[in-house]
Coordinates of C-alpha atoms and ligand atoms in Angstrom, one line a residue:
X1 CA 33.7 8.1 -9.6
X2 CA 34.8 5.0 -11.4
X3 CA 32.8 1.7 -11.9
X4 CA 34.7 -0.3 -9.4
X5 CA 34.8 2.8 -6.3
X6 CA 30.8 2.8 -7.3
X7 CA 30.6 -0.8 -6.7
X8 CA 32.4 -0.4 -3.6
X9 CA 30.5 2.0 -2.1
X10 CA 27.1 0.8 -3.1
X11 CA 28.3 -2.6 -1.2
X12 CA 29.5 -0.4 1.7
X13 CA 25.8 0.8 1.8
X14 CA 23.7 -2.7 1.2
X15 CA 26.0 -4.2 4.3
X16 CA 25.0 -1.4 6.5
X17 CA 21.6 -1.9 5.6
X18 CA 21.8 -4.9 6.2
X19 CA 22.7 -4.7 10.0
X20 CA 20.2 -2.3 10.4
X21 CA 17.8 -4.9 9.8
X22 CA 19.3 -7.2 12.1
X23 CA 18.5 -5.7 14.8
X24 CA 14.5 -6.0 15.9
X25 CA 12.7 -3.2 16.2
X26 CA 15.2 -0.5 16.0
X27 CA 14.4 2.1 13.2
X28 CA 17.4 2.4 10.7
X29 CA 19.5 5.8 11.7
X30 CA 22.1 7.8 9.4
X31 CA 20.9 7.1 6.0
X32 CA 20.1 9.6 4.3
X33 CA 17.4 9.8 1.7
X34 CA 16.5 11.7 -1.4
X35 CA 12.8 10.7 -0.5
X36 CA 10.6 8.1 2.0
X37 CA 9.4 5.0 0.8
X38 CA 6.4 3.7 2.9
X39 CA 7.1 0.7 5.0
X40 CA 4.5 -2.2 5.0
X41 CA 2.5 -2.9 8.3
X42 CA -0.6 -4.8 9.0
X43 CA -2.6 -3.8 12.7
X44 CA -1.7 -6.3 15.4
X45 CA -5.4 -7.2 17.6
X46 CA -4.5 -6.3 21.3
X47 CA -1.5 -4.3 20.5
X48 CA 0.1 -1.2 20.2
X49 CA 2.5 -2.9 18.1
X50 CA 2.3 -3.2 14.0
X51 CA 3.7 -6.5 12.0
X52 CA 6.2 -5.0 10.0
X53 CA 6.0 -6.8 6.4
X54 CA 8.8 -8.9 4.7
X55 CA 8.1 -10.5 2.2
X56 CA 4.2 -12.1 1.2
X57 CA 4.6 -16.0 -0.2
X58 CA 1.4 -17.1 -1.4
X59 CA 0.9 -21.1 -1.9
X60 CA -0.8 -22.1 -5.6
X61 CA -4.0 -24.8 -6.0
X62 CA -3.9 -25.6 -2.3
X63 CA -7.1 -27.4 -2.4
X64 CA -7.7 -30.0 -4.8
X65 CA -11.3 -29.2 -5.9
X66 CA -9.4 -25.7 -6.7
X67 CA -6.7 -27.5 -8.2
X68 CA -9.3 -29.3 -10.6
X69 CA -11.0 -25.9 -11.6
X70 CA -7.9 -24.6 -12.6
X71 CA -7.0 -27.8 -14.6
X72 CA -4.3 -29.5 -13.4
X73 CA -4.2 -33.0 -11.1
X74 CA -3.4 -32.0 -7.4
X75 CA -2.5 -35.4 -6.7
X76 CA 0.8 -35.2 -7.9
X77 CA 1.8 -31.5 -7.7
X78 CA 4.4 -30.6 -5.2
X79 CA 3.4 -27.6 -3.8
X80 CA 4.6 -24.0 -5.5
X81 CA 4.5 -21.0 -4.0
X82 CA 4.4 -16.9 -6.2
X83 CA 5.3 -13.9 -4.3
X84 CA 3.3 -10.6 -3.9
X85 CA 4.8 -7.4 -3.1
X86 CA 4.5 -5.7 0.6
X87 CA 2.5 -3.1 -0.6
X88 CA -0.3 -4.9 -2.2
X89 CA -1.3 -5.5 1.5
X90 CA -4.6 -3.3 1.9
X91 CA -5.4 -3.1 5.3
X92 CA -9.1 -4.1 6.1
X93 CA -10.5 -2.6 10.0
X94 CA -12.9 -5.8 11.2
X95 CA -16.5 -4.5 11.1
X96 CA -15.6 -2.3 7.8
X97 CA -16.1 -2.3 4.2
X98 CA -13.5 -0.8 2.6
X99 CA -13.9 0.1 -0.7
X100 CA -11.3 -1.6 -3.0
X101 CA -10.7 -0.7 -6.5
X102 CA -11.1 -2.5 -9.5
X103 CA -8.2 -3.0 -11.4
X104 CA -6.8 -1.6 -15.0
X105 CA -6.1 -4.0 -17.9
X106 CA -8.4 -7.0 -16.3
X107 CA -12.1 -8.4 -17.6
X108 CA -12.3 -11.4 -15.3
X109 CA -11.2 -10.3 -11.9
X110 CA -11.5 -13.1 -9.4
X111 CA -11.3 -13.3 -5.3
X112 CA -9.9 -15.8 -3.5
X113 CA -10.2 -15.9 0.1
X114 CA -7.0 -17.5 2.0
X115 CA -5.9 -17.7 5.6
X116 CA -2.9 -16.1 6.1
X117 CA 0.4 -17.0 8.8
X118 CA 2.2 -14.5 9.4
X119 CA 6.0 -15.4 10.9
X120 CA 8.4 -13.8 13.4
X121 CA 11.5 -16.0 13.4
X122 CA 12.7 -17.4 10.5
X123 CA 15.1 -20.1 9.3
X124 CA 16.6 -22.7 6.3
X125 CA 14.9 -26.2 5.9
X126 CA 12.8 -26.0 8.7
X127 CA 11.2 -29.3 10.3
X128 CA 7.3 -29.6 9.7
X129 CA 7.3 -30.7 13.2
X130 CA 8.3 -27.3 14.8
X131 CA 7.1 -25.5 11.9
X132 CA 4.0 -23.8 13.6
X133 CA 6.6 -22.6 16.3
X134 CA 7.6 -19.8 13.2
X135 CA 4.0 -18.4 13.1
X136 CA 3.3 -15.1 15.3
X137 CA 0.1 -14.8 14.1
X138 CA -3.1 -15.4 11.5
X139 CA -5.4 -13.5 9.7
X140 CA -8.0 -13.5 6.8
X141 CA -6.9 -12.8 3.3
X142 CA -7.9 -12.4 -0.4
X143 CA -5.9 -12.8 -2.9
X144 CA -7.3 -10.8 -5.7
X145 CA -6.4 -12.2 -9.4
X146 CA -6.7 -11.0 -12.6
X147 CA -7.5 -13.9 -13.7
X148 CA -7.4 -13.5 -17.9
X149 CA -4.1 -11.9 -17.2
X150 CA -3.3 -14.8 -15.2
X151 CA -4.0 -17.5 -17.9
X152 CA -3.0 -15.4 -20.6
X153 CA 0.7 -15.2 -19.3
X154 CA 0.6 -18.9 -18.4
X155 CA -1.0 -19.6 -21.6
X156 CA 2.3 -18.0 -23.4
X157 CA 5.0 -19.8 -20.6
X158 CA 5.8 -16.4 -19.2
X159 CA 5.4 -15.0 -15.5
X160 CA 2.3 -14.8 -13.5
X161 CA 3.1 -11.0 -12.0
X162 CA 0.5 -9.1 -14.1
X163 CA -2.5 -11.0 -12.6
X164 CA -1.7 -11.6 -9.1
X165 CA 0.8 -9.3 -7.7
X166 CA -0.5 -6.1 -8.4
X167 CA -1.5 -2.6 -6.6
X168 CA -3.4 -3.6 -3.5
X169 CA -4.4 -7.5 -4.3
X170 CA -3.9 -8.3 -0.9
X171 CA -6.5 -6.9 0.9
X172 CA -6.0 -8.4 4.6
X173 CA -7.7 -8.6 8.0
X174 CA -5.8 -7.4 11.2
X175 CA -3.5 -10.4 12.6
X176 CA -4.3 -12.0 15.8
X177 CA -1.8 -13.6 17.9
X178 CA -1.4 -17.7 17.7
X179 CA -0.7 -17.6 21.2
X180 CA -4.3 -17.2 21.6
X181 CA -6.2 -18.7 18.7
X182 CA -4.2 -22.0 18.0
X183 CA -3.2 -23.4 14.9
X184 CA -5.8 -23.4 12.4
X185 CA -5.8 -26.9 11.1
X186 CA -10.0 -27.6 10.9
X187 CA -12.8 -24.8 10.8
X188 CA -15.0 -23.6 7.9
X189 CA -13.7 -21.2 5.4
X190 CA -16.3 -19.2 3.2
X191 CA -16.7 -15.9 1.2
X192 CA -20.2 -14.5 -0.1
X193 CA -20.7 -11.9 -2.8
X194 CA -23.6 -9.6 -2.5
X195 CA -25.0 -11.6 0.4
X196 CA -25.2 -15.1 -2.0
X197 CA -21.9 -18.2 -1.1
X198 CA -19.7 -18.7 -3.4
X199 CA -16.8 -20.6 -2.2
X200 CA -17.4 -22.8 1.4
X201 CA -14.9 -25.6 2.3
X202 CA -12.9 -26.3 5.3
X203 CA -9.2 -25.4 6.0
X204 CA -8.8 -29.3 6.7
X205 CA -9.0 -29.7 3.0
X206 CA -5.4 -27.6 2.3
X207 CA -3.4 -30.6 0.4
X208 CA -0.2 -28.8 1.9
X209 CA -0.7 -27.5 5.4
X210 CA 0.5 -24.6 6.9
X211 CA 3.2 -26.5 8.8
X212 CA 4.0 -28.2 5.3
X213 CA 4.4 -25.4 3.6
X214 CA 6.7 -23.6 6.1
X215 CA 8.9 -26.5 5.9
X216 CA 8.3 -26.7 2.0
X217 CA 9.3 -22.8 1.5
X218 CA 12.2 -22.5 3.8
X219 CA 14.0 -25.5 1.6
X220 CA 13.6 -22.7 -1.3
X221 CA 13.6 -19.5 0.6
X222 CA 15.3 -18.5 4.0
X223 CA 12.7 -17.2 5.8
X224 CA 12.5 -14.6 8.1
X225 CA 10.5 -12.5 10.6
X226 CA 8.1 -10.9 8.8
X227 CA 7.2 -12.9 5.7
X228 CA 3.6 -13.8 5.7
X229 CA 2.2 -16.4 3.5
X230 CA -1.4 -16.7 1.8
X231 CA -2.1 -20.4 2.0
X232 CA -4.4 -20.9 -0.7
X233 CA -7.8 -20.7 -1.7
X234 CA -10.8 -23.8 -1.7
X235 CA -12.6 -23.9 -4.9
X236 CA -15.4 -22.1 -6.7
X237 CA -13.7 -19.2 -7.7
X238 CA -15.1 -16.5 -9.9
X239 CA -15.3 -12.9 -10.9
X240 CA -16.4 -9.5 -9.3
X241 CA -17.8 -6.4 -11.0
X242 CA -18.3 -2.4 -9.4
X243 CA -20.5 -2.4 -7.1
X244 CA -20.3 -6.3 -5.4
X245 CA -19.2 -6.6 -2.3
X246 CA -17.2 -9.7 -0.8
X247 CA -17.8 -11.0 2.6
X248 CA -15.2 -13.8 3.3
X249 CA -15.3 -16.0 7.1
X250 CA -12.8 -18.1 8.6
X251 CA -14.1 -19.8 11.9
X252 CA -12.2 -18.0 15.0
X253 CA -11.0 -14.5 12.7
X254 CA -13.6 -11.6 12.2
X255 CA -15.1 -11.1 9.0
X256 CA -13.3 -9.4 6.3
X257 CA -15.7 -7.6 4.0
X258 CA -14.8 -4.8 0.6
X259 CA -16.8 -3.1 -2.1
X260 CA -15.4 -3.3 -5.6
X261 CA -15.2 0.5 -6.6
Ligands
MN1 MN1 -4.5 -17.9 -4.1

């Protein structure tokens, strides 16, 4: 087979693909395989049904005393936004500690606790007005950082994947319909380690809010059903070691609690 008939083919194959994943709901048939790559899904509370995972958009220094810790001045940032791969979600049972590992190549690895929106319609420059309409549903999240990596790579102008998007640094509560908690606009936000606070603000202190930065993303990003986004973390962040565990609250969600292993 020559280049071009490769190219032809392989294009034959993303389009189908492509209106597979149009339709909602409907498993993919007639592909075939060579092996099974695991689909993304976080647990839906009251239903039968799982949120199938997109794409996970996670806002930077959303809260300006977090801004400040991490050096920069949040009073004249624009918001910007890093992505994390679908299967760094770990999935976290309310009522549970699940035992999360610690990383390789880190010294200084840091939570961050984060509500999460997760959508289910999508869309190109949306309003901030009818932003909220997007989000299907909310849940607690960390988003677990190697931080020296972090600053190291920043430090040298090159990308931030190394410290925040890798294996399972998304450990994530189940989601729970908006339909029936409401926006979360107001409503403390905390996470304890070994039983002792570390970081405590309220989500009314996001510089960006979630309706913001739905409107913000979608003039970078079409967004679609599925994406969620981690919408940043209030200050005082810090490290974790084997052994701690992390107990992180946001008013109206259950608790979301794991043991560094
Ligand atoms: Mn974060």
């Amino acid at each position: 087979m020559d280049r071009r008939s490769l190219f032809e083919k392989t294009t034959t194959l993303g389009l189908g693909a492509l209106a597979g994943c149009a339709l909602p709901g409907v498993a993919q048939t007639g592909i075939k395989t060579p092996f099974a790559v695991p689909a993304t899904y976080i647990p839906i509370v009251g239903s039968d049904q799982m949120f199938p995972v997109r794409r996970v958009y996670c806002i930077g220094r959303n809260y300006a005393a977090h801004a400040r810790e991490m050096g920069s001045d949040p009073t004249r940032e624009p918001p910007f936004f890093f992505q994390k791969p679908t299967d760094a979600i770990q999935n976290v049972a309310p009522g549970t500690i699940a035992d999360h590992p610690y990383p390789t190549l880190t010294r200084n690895y840091h939570y961050e606790v984060e509500l999460v929106a997760a959508l289910n319609r999508g869309g190109r420059n949306i309003p901030m007005a009818t932003a909220l309409d997007h989000v299907y549903a909310y849940a607690i999240g960390l988003d677990m950082t190697r931080r020296d990596l972090q600053r190291a790579m920043g430090d040298e102008k090159k990308p931030w994947e190394i410290g925040k998007s890798f294996d399972r640094s998304a450990p994530i509560g189940p989601l729970h319909l908006a339909g029936q908690t409401g926006a979360f606009t107001n409503g403390a936000i905390w996470l304890k380690v070994n039983g002792q606070i570390k970081q405590n603000a309220n989500l009314n202190q996001m510089i960006w809010s979630v309706a913001e930065q739905i409107a913000k993303l979608s003039e970078a990003f079409e967004l679609m059903p599925g994406d969620i986004i981690f919408s940043g973390t209030p200050e005082n962040v810090g490290p974790v070691v084997r052994g701690d565990v992390i107990d992180c609250h946001i008013d109206g969600l259950p608790n979301l609690g794991v043991k560094i292993v």
